[in-house]
Tab-separated table of C-alpha atoms in Angstrom:
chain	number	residue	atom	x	y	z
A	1	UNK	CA	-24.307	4.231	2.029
A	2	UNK	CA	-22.567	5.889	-0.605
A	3	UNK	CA	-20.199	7.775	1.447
A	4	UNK	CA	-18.970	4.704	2.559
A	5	UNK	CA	-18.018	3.670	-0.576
A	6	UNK	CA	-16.356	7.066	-1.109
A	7	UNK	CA	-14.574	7.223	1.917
A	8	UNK	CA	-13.333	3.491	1.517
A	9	UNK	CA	-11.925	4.418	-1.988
A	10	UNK	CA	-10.489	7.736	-1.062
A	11	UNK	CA	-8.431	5.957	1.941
A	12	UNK	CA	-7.159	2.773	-0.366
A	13	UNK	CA	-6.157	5.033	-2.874
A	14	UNK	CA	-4.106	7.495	-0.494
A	15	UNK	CA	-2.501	4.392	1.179
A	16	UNK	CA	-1.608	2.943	-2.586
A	17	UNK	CA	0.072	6.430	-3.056
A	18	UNK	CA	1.833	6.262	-0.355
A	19	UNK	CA	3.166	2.736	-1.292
A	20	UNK	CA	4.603	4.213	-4.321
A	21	UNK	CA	5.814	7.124	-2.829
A	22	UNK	CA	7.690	5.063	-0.058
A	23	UNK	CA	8.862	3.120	-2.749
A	24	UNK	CA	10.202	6.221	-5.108
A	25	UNK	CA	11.817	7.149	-1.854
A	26	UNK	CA	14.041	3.902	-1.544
A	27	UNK	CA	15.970	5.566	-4.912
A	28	UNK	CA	16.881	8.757	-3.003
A	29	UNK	CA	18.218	7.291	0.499
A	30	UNK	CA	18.470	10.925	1.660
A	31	UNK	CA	14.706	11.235	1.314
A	32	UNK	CA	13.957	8.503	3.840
A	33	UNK	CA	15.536	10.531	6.684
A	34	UNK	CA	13.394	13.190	6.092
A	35	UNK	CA	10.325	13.633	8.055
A	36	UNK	CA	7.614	12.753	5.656
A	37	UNK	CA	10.188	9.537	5.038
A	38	UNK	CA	10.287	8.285	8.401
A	39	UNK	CA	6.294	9.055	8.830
A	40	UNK	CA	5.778	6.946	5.539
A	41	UNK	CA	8.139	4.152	6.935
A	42	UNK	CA	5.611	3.798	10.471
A	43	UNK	CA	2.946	3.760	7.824
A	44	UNK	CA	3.387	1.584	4.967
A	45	UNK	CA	6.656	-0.797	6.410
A	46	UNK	CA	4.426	-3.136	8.467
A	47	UNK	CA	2.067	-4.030	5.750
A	48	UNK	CA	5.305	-4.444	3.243
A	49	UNK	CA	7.138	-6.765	5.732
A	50	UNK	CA	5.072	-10.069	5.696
A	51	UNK	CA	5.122	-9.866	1.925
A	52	UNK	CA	9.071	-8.952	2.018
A	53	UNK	CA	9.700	-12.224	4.291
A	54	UNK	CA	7.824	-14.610	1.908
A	55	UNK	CA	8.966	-13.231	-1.236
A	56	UNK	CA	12.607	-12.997	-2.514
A	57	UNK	CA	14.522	-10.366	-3.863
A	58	UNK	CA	15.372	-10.651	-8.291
A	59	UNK	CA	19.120	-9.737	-7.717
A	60	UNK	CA	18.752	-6.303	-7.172
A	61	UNK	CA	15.132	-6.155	-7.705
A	62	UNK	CA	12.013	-6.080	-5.032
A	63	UNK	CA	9.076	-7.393	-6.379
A	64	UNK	CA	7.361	-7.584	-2.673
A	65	UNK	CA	5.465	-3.852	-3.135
A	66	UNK	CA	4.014	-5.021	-6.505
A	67	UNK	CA	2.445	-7.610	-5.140
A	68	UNK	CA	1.654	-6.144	-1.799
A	69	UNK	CA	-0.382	-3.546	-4.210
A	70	UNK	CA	-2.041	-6.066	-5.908
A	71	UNK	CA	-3.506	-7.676	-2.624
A	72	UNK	CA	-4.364	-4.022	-1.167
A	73	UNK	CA	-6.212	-3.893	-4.560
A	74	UNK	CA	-7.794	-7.108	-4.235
A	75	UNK	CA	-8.740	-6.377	-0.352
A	76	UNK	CA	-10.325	-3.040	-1.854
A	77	UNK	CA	-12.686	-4.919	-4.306
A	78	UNK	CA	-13.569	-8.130	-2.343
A	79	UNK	CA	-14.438	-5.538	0.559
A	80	UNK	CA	-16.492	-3.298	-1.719
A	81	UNK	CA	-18.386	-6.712	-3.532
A	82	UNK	CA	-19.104	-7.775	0.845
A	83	UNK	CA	-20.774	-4.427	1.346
A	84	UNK	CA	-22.209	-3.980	-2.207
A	85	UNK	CA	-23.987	-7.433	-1.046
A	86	UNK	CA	-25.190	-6.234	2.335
A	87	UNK	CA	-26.688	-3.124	0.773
């Protein structure tokens, strides 16, 4: 059952980086043409969206990712505690 865990922590923590690197990319416009841009888009924009139409922008400022990492990172350890439970 270990693997499990392993494999579950490996793919939260590659879709956290690529969260942050989708964000770094909104600096650079350029970058989100590219074709590791637009592949990060189809990847990470639908789970930003629902958090983008309930929370609003600080001026310039888009405080939707932070807390779209913070639920990913709550997701990861309530699902780890369910299958730590179940082992």
């Amino acid at each position: 059952m270990d693997y499990v865990f392993t494999i579950l922590d490996y793919a939260f923590g590659v879709y956290q980086f690529m969260i942050i690197a989708y964000i770094l990319m909104s600096w650079v416009p350029q970058m989100r043409e590219t074709g590791i841009g637009q592949l990060l888009e189809r990847l990470v924009e639908p789970y930003l969206a629902p958090f983008r139409r309930f929370i609003p922008t600080l001026g310039f400022i888009d405080i939707s990712p932070i807390v779209a990492l913070l639920a990913l990172r709550f997701a990861y350890f309530g699902l780890i505690s369910i299958l730590d439970k179940l082992v």
